[in-house]
Amino acid sequence: MILAFYHVTLKNNLSSILLSGLFPQVGERSAKYKDPRVLIFSNKIALEDAIMSWLDEEFSEEEELVLLGIQLPVNFPLESEVPYEVISRQIIDSKYIKLFEDMNNV
């Protein structure tokens, strides 16, 4: 069984992510967290809600965004603190990640 998730990132991060994966970190948009993590969305509705409520404000209009589709095995270690977001504290290998869509062309 495979679990499907979504992740939004800057387009200029895409080649690195598709080559090396997503690494847990405390980044610019996740500075409120004290521990490294990869934040992913549990479904497209959760992603759309986040974009409409807070995520869109985290990026400037000049920044090109892409939506990544992530397919993880059912035994991949994940956590959740809120219903719409899922946390990985482990590297998400590039073999689980695909470009879903270029959000600037939508």
XYZ file of C-alpha atoms in Angstrom:
106
model
C 0.000 0.000 0.000
C 1.179 3.521 -0.833
C 0.222 6.767 0.912
C -0.031 9.949 -1.199
C 0.897 13.455 -0.021
C 1.676 16.913 -1.412
C 4.463 19.430 -0.811
C 4.830 23.002 -2.103
C 8.301 24.370 -2.757
C 10.158 26.990 -4.745
C 10.767 26.040 -8.355
C 14.504 26.723 -7.939
C 14.607 23.896 -5.330
C 13.099 21.365 -7.733
C 16.221 19.906 -9.349
C 17.922 19.430 -5.971
C 14.827 17.769 -4.473
C 14.347 15.450 -7.445
C 18.016 14.487 -7.198
C 18.515 14.222 -3.419
C 15.072 14.227 -1.785
C 13.469 16.358 0.919
C 15.552 16.854 4.041
C 14.085 17.714 7.444
C 15.131 21.226 8.388
C 14.104 24.357 10.187
C 13.739 26.631 7.194
C 12.621 30.141 6.507
C 8.925 29.223 6.480
C 9.150 26.804 9.400
C 11.145 28.907 11.861
C 8.361 28.528 14.435
C 9.385 24.885 14.828
C 12.396 24.056 16.963
C 13.149 20.673 15.399
C 13.891 19.789 11.769
C 10.979 18.404 9.765
C 9.471 18.068 6.323
C 5.900 19.343 6.203
C 3.586 17.670 3.715
C -0.150 17.869 3.142
C -2.375 14.846 3.577
C -4.611 15.620 0.580
C -5.319 18.249 -2.079
C -8.147 19.807 -0.071
C -5.801 20.365 2.888
C -3.244 21.868 0.518
C -5.801 24.198 -1.083
C -7.057 25.288 2.358
C -3.496 26.056 3.453
C -2.794 28.055 0.298
C -5.999 30.048 0.742
C -5.439 30.728 4.448
C -1.711 31.081 5.218
C 0.723 29.347 2.859
C 0.280 31.813 0.006
C 1.445 34.609 2.335
C 4.710 32.758 2.984
C 5.896 33.283 -0.605
C 6.304 36.490 -2.589
C 4.519 36.915 -5.915
C 7.871 36.776 -7.725
C 8.718 33.319 -6.383
C 7.798 30.493 -8.740
C 6.222 27.534 -6.959
C 5.810 23.878 -7.798
C 3.599 21.232 -6.277
C 5.229 17.891 -5.583
C 3.415 14.609 -5.302
C 4.876 12.252 -2.701
C 4.064 8.553 -2.549
C 5.344 6.859 0.597
C 5.178 3.246 1.714
C 2.642 2.638 4.466
C 5.409 1.900 6.995
C 7.220 5.227 6.419
C 7.453 6.996 9.819
C 5.128 10.007 9.886
C 3.525 12.169 12.557
C 0.723 14.701 12.638
C 0.101 17.564 15.029
C -2.846 19.034 13.114
C -5.334 17.305 10.782
C -4.169 18.965 7.540
C -0.406 18.558 7.869
C 1.833 15.548 8.138
C 5.415 15.609 9.441
C 8.391 13.559 8.396
C 11.466 13.755 10.582
C 13.312 11.522 8.126
C 14.663 12.253 4.666
C 12.067 11.626 1.986
C 14.103 9.988 -0.749
C 13.763 11.369 -4.272
C 12.390 8.023 -5.496
C 9.151 8.884 -3.658
C 8.837 12.395 -5.167
C 7.408 13.527 -8.500
C 6.642 16.945 -9.951
C 2.873 17.220 -9.731
C 2.416 20.636 -11.343
C 4.049 23.978 -11.889
C 1.753 26.216 -9.853
C 2.541 29.304 -11.944
C 1.032 27.629 -15.018
C -2.255 26.770 -13.300
